[in-house]
């Protein structure tokens, strides 16, 4: 069966918002899609990998005319793709060449917090650096790196501080899936910007407390991109790296595609669809089969009716590989009987956003949970319909979606997740467990809502060190 709708409540789609900025097709020449380079390690042994990651300023020819001033990781805009292998120990030298404090957050990595995780408690000041070490112990996925200093996460991500990272494991590597990076396996980072005078971005001028958006689609840091297709099947690793915007994806000819993975794992089974909504911070991986097209054809990826990316079909070898019916077994550990359901509410709009009625404070721990124990969390969007969809995200863990208002989760959210979209008035129950300890944030991933205080933090307690103290600054 092929799914041909977007699952979510249409009344809550972002285009109903009073401040909605419609996407517009760029009137600039088409350009080849930027494929971020793979970041090379400084050093590598059988068990350890060493990388230097530099947050830097730059400028990029995005539009005809003036170059745009941008920020990025080891690149002028966005960043190089890091490839992590499960089981390896990673040593990172994090360097800040920006004019202000930043942090390096690994969105989707289950690594200790708050320092390795890189949230607001792990500042790197201008001209300084920080070294962190962690082990990769999670299934294959597409995760990302972004800045996370409170409360200027949104502005720094808007400047360009966001990059994809691929986690590999033996299981995923054994499956017949496209994985020739840049050829048939490509990251597709979906963002939007507004170009002001001289092609510059101006976050402050565009500011909206419910999320900043711009009319121009920017894909992997390319305006009006095309991609040359040279294989019958192409794997697209979508990352919604926008501050606010939802992308409602579909192809020309209503081309059917197959979703194989979500945020933090493969899906249990491939899901065939013609429409896919991706909310801020989510990742969705699909395989597109261009078998019915011939050289010279063009297949267009749209959000609503605006073209995002054009696939130019070239000669390719026929590919008859069949996707396995089973891709992944999602872990489903039993809930601990001693832990009652934990309730989280996402409250308010505009400047009044909050979580459980409170605004985030860096030096307040809102909840404690034992490491290794499994608990149900009930996440409620208290905005009545037709309010907005909040993307709820947790650091340091991979969770399983259990139910939506008592009903089964959507078929494409049956793998491990770190971000789940909550419709207005909806309760989404998720199963949460941590295998690392520390202090972790959880929040709405409309980044202006997060900066505005729709965020809280929990301490995951390691039974071997229950009294561990954390240095929690407060500059909010
Ligand atoms: Cu993308 Cu607090 O994270
Ligand atoms: Cu995160
Ligand atoms: Cu929100």
CSV table of C-alpha atoms in Angstrom, one decimal, residues 149-448:
chain,number,residue,atom,x,y,z
A,149,UNK,CA,24.4,28.6,22.9
A,150,UNK,CA,21.4,29.9,24.8
A,151,UNK,CA,19.6,32.0,23.8
A,152,UNK,CA,21.3,32.5,20.4
A,153,UNK,CA,21.0,29.0,18.9
A,154,UNK,CA,18.5,30.2,16.3
A,155,UNK,CA,20.6,33.1,15.1
A,156,UNK,CA,23.8,31.0,14.9
A,157,UNK,CA,22.0,28.3,12.9
A,158,UNK,CA,20.6,31.0,10.6
A,159,UNK,CA,24.2,32.2,10.0
A,160,UNK,CA,24.9,28.6,8.8
A,161,UNK,CA,26.2,26.6,11.8
A,162,UNK,CA,24.6,23.2,10.9
A,163,UNK,CA,26.2,20.1,9.3
A,164,UNK,CA,25.3,16.5,8.7
A,165,UNK,CA,27.0,13.5,10.2
A,166,UNK,CA,26.6,9.9,9.2
A,167,UNK,CA,26.7,7.0,11.8
A,168,UNK,CA,27.5,3.7,10.2
A,169,UNK,CA,27.2,0.2,11.7
A,170,UNK,CA,27.7,-3.4,10.4
A,171,UNK,CA,24.0,-4.1,10.2
A,172,UNK,CA,23.2,-1.2,7.9
A,173,UNK,CA,26.4,-1.9,5.9
A,174,UNK,CA,25.2,-5.4,5.2
A,175,UNK,CA,22.0,-4.3,3.6
A,176,UNK,CA,21.6,-3.7,-0.2
A,177,UNK,CA,21.2,0.1,0.1
A,178,UNK,CA,22.8,2.8,-1.9
A,179,UNK,CA,25.8,4.2,0.0
A,180,UNK,CA,28.2,5.7,-2.5
A,181,UNK,CA,28.4,9.2,-0.9
A,182,UNK,CA,27.7,12.0,-3.3
A,183,UNK,CA,26.7,9.7,-6.1
A,184,UNK,CA,23.7,7.6,-5.0
A,185,UNK,CA,23.7,8.5,-1.3
A,186,UNK,CA,23.3,12.3,-0.7
A,187,UNK,CA,22.5,14.5,2.2
A,188,UNK,CA,19.8,17.0,1.5
A,189,UNK,CA,19.7,19.8,4.1
A,190,UNK,CA,16.5,21.7,3.7
A,191,UNK,CA,16.6,25.4,4.8
A,192,UNK,CA,15.2,28.8,3.8
A,193,UNK,CA,16.6,32.3,3.9
A,194,UNK,CA,15.7,35.9,3.1
A,195,UNK,CA,18.2,37.8,1.1
A,196,UNK,CA,18.4,41.5,2.0
A,197,UNK,CA,20.3,44.3,0.4
A,198,UNK,CA,23.6,43.2,-1.1
A,199,UNK,CA,22.5,39.6,-0.7
A,200,UNK,CA,23.1,39.6,3.0
A,201,UNK,CA,21.0,37.8,5.7
A,202,UNK,CA,19.6,39.9,8.5
A,203,UNK,CA,18.4,37.7,11.3
A,204,UNK,CA,17.3,40.6,13.6
A,205,UNK,CA,15.3,42.2,10.9
A,206,UNK,CA,13.5,38.9,10.0
A,207,UNK,CA,12.9,38.0,13.7
A,208,UNK,CA,9.6,36.3,14.6
A,209,UNK,CA,9.3,34.7,18.1
A,210,UNK,CA,7.4,31.8,16.5
A,211,UNK,CA,10.3,31.1,14.1
A,212,UNK,CA,12.3,32.9,11.5
A,213,UNK,CA,11.6,32.0,7.9
A,214,UNK,CA,12.6,33.3,4.5
A,215,UNK,CA,11.1,32.9,1.0
A,216,UNK,CA,14.1,31.4,-0.7
A,217,UNK,CA,14.7,27.7,-0.4
A,218,UNK,CA,18.4,26.8,0.3
A,219,UNK,CA,19.4,23.2,-0.2
A,220,UNK,CA,22.8,22.1,1.1
A,221,UNK,CA,23.7,25.8,0.9
A,222,UNK,CA,22.7,26.0,-2.8
A,223,UNK,CA,20.1,28.3,-4.2
A,224,UNK,CA,18.2,26.7,-7.1
A,225,UNK,CA,20.1,23.4,-7.3
A,226,UNK,CA,20.0,20.5,-9.6
A,227,UNK,CA,21.6,17.0,-9.1
A,228,UNK,CA,22.9,14.8,-11.9
A,229,UNK,CA,21.4,11.3,-11.5
A,230,UNK,CA,23.8,8.6,-12.8
A,231,UNK,CA,22.3,5.6,-11.0
A,232,UNK,CA,18.8,4.2,-11.1
A,233,UNK,CA,18.3,4.5,-7.4
A,234,UNK,CA,19.3,7.4,-5.2
A,235,UNK,CA,19.2,7.5,-1.4
A,236,UNK,CA,18.3,11.0,-0.1
A,237,UNK,CA,19.1,11.8,3.5
A,238,UNK,CA,16.8,14.7,4.3
A,239,UNK,CA,17.5,16.9,7.2
A,240,UNK,CA,15.2,19.8,8.0
A,241,UNK,CA,17.7,22.3,9.1
A,242,UNK,CA,15.3,25.2,9.0
A,243,UNK,CA,14.6,27.3,12.1
A,244,UNK,CA,10.8,27.2,11.6
A,245,UNK,CA,9.7,25.8,8.3
A,246,UNK,CA,8.0,22.5,7.6
A,247,UNK,CA,8.7,21.0,4.2
A,248,UNK,CA,5.9,19.0,2.6
A,249,UNK,CA,7.9,17.0,0.1
A,250,UNK,CA,6.7,15.3,-3.1
A,251,UNK,CA,8.0,14.8,-6.6
A,252,UNK,CA,6.8,15.6,-10.1
A,253,UNK,CA,4.5,12.9,-11.6
A,254,UNK,CA,3.6,12.0,-8.0
A,255,UNK,CA,6.6,9.7,-8.2
A,256,UNK,CA,6.4,7.0,-5.6
A,257,UNK,CA,9.4,6.7,-3.2
A,258,UNK,CA,10.3,4.5,-0.3
A,259,UNK,CA,11.2,5.7,3.2
A,260,UNK,CA,13.8,3.5,4.8
A,261,UNK,CA,14.9,5.5,7.9
A,262,UNK,CA,13.9,8.2,10.4
A,263,UNK,CA,16.0,10.2,12.8
A,264,UNK,CA,18.0,7.6,14.6
A,265,UNK,CA,17.6,4.2,12.8
A,266,UNK,CA,16.3,2.4,9.8
A,267,UNK,CA,12.6,1.8,9.9
A,268,UNK,CA,11.5,-1.8,10.8
A,269,UNK,CA,10.0,-2.1,7.2
A,270,UNK,CA,10.3,0.1,4.2
A,271,UNK,CA,7.3,2.5,3.7
A,272,UNK,CA,6.1,3.4,0.2
A,273,UNK,CA,4.8,6.9,-0.2
A,274,UNK,CA,4.2,9.9,-2.5
A,275,UNK,CA,4.2,12.6,0.2
A,276,UNK,CA,6.4,13.2,3.2
A,277,UNK,CA,6.2,16.0,5.7
A,278,UNK,CA,9.5,16.8,7.5
A,279,UNK,CA,9.4,19.0,10.6
A,280,UNK,CA,12.3,21.0,12.0
A,281,UNK,CA,15.3,18.9,13.0
A,282,UNK,CA,13.9,15.6,11.8
A,283,UNK,CA,15.7,13.4,9.4
A,284,UNK,CA,14.0,11.1,6.9
A,285,UNK,CA,15.8,8.9,4.5
A,286,UNK,CA,14.2,7.8,1.2
A,287,UNK,CA,15.2,5.8,-1.8
A,288,UNK,CA,14.0,7.1,-5.1
A,289,UNK,CA,13.8,4.8,-8.1
A,290,UNK,CA,14.3,6.7,-11.4
A,291,UNK,CA,13.8,3.5,-13.4
A,292,UNK,CA,11.0,4.8,-15.6
A,293,UNK,CA,12.9,7.9,-16.7
A,294,UNK,CA,15.4,8.3,-19.6
A,295,UNK,CA,18.4,10.5,-20.1
A,296,UNK,CA,17.4,14.1,-20.5
A,297,UNK,CA,14.3,13.8,-18.3
A,298,UNK,CA,14.1,16.0,-15.2
A,299,UNK,CA,12.3,15.0,-12.0
A,300,UNK,CA,11.5,17.8,-9.5
A,301,UNK,CA,11.3,17.7,-5.7
A,302,UNK,CA,8.8,20.2,-4.4
A,303,UNK,CA,7.6,21.5,-1.1
A,304,UNK,CA,3.9,22.4,-1.7
A,305,UNK,CA,4.1,23.8,-5.2
A,306,UNK,CA,7.6,25.3,-5.0
A,307,UNK,CA,10.5,23.4,-6.7
A,308,UNK,CA,13.4,22.7,-4.3
A,309,UNK,CA,15.7,20.5,-6.3
A,310,UNK,CA,15.8,19.1,-9.8
A,311,UNK,CA,17.1,15.7,-10.7
A,312,UNK,CA,18.6,15.6,-14.2
A,313,UNK,CA,18.5,12.1,-15.4
A,314,UNK,CA,21.6,10.7,-17.2
A,315,UNK,CA,22.5,7.2,-18.5
A,316,UNK,CA,22.5,4.6,-15.8
A,317,UNK,CA,22.8,0.8,-15.4
A,318,UNK,CA,19.6,-1.0,-14.7
A,319,UNK,CA,19.4,-1.8,-10.9
A,320,UNK,CA,17.2,-4.7,-9.9
A,321,UNK,CA,18.1,-4.8,-6.2
A,322,UNK,CA,15.1,-5.5,-4.0
A,323,UNK,CA,14.8,-3.8,-0.6
A,324,UNK,CA,14.6,-6.3,2.2
A,325,UNK,CA,11.1,-6.5,3.8
A,326,UNK,CA,12.7,-6.2,7.2
A,327,UNK,CA,15.3,-3.5,7.7
A,328,UNK,CA,15.6,-3.1,11.5
A,329,UNK,CA,14.4,-4.4,14.8
A,330,UNK,CA,13.4,-1.4,16.9
A,331,UNK,CA,14.4,-1.9,20.5
A,332,UNK,CA,11.4,-2.0,22.8
A,333,UNK,CA,12.6,-2.5,26.4
A,334,UNK,CA,10.0,-3.1,29.1
A,335,UNK,CA,8.9,0.0,31.1
A,336,UNK,CA,10.2,0.1,34.7
A,337,UNK,CA,7.2,-0.4,37.0
A,338,UNK,CA,8.6,2.1,39.6
A,339,UNK,CA,8.6,5.0,37.2
A,340,UNK,CA,5.2,6.7,36.7
A,341,UNK,CA,4.4,8.3,33.3
A,342,UNK,CA,6.3,11.7,33.1
A,343,UNK,CA,4.2,14.5,31.7
A,344,UNK,CA,5.6,17.4,29.6
A,345,UNK,CA,3.5,20.2,28.2
A,346,UNK,CA,4.5,22.5,25.3
A,347,UNK,CA,2.8,25.7,26.1
A,348,UNK,CA,1.9,29.1,24.6
A,349,UNK,CA,2.9,31.0,21.5
A,350,UNK,CA,5.2,34.0,20.6
A,351,UNK,CA,7.2,35.4,23.6
A,352,UNK,CA,4.9,33.4,26.0
A,353,UNK,CA,6.2,30.0,25.1
A,354,UNK,CA,7.1,27.7,28.0
A,355,UNK,CA,7.4,24.0,28.9
A,356,UNK,CA,5.4,22.7,31.9
A,357,UNK,CA,4.5,26.3,32.5
A,358,UNK,CA,8.1,27.5,33.0
A,359,UNK,CA,10.7,29.1,30.9
A,360,UNK,CA,14.1,27.4,30.6
A,361,UNK,CA,16.7,28.2,33.2
A,362,UNK,CA,20.3,26.9,32.7
A,363,UNK,CA,20.9,26.4,36.4
A,364,UNK,CA,17.6,24.5,37.2
A,365,UNK,CA,17.3,20.8,36.8
A,366,UNK,CA,13.7,20.1,35.9
A,367,UNK,CA,13.6,16.3,36.3
A,368,UNK,CA,15.8,13.4,37.3
A,369,UNK,CA,15.8,9.9,35.8
A,370,UNK,CA,18.0,6.9,36.5
A,371,UNK,CA,20.3,5.8,33.7
A,372,UNK,CA,19.3,2.5,32.1
A,373,UNK,CA,15.6,2.6,33.3
A,374,UNK,CA,12.8,2.8,30.9
A,375,UNK,CA,9.9,5.3,31.3
A,376,UNK,CA,6.9,6.5,29.4
A,377,UNK,CA,6.8,10.3,28.7
A,378,UNK,CA,3.6,11.9,27.7
A,379,UNK,CA,4.2,15.0,25.6
A,380,UNK,CA,1.3,17.3,25.1
A,381,UNK,CA,0.9,20.3,22.8
A,382,UNK,CA,-1.5,22.5,24.8
A,383,UNK,CA,-2.2,24.9,21.9
A,384,UNK,CA,-5.8,24.2,20.8
A,385,UNK,CA,-6.4,23.4,17.1
A,386,UNK,CA,-5.6,25.0,14.7
A,387,UNK,CA,-2.4,26.0,16.6
A,388,UNK,CA,1.0,25.0,15.3
A,389,UNK,CA,2.8,21.6,15.3
A,390,UNK,CA,5.8,21.6,17.8
A,391,UNK,CA,8.8,19.4,17.0
A,392,UNK,CA,9.7,17.9,20.4
A,393,UNK,CA,13.4,16.9,20.7
A,394,UNK,CA,15.4,15.2,23.4
A,395,UNK,CA,19.2,15.2,23.7
A,396,UNK,CA,21.3,12.2,24.6
A,397,UNK,CA,18.8,9.5,23.8
A,398,UNK,CA,16.9,7.6,21.1
A,399,UNK,CA,13.2,7.1,21.9
A,400,UNK,CA,10.4,5.1,20.6
A,401,UNK,CA,7.0,6.6,19.7
A,402,UNK,CA,4.3,4.6,21.5
A,403,UNK,CA,1.0,6.4,20.6
A,404,UNK,CA,-0.6,9.5,19.3
A,405,UNK,CA,-3.8,10.4,21.3
A,406,UNK,CA,-4.1,6.7,22.1
A,407,UNK,CA,-3.7,5.6,18.4
A,408,UNK,CA,-0.8,3.9,16.7
A,409,UNK,CA,2.1,6.1,15.6
A,410,UNK,CA,2.5,7.0,12.0
A,411,UNK,CA,4.0,4.1,9.9
A,412,UNK,CA,7.2,6.2,9.2
A,413,UNK,CA,8.0,6.8,12.9
A,414,UNK,CA,8.4,3.2,14.0
A,415,UNK,CA,12.2,3.4,14.2
A,416,UNK,CA,14.2,5.2,16.8
A,417,UNK,CA,13.6,9.0,17.0
A,418,UNK,CA,15.0,12.0,18.7
A,419,UNK,CA,12.4,14.5,17.4
A,420,UNK,CA,8.7,14.0,17.2
A,421,UNK,CA,6.1,16.3,15.8
A,422,UNK,CA,3.2,17.0,18.2
A,423,UNK,CA,-0.1,18.2,16.7
A,424,UNK,CA,-2.2,20.9,18.5
A,425,UNK,CA,-4.1,19.4,21.4
A,426,UNK,CA,-2.3,16.1,21.0
A,427,UNK,CA,-0.7,13.8,23.5
A,428,UNK,CA,2.2,11.7,22.1
A,429,UNK,CA,3.5,9.0,24.4
A,430,UNK,CA,7.1,8.0,23.9
A,431,UNK,CA,9.3,5.4,25.6
A,432,UNK,CA,12.5,7.0,26.9
A,433,UNK,CA,15.7,5.4,28.2
A,434,UNK,CA,19.3,6.6,28.5
A,435,UNK,CA,22.5,4.6,28.3
A,436,UNK,CA,24.7,7.6,29.1
A,437,UNK,CA,24.4,10.0,32.1
A,438,UNK,CA,24.6,13.7,32.6
A,439,UNK,CA,22.4,16.8,32.1
A,440,UNK,CA,20.4,16.9,28.9
A,441,UNK,CA,18.1,19.4,27.4
A,442,UNK,CA,14.7,18.7,25.8
A,443,UNK,CA,12.8,21.3,23.9
A,444,UNK,CA,10.7,22.4,20.9
A,445,UNK,CA,13.0,22.5,17.8
A,446,UNK,CA,11.3,25.5,16.3
A,447,UNK,CA,14.6,27.2,17.3
A,448,UNK,CA,13.0,30.5,18.3
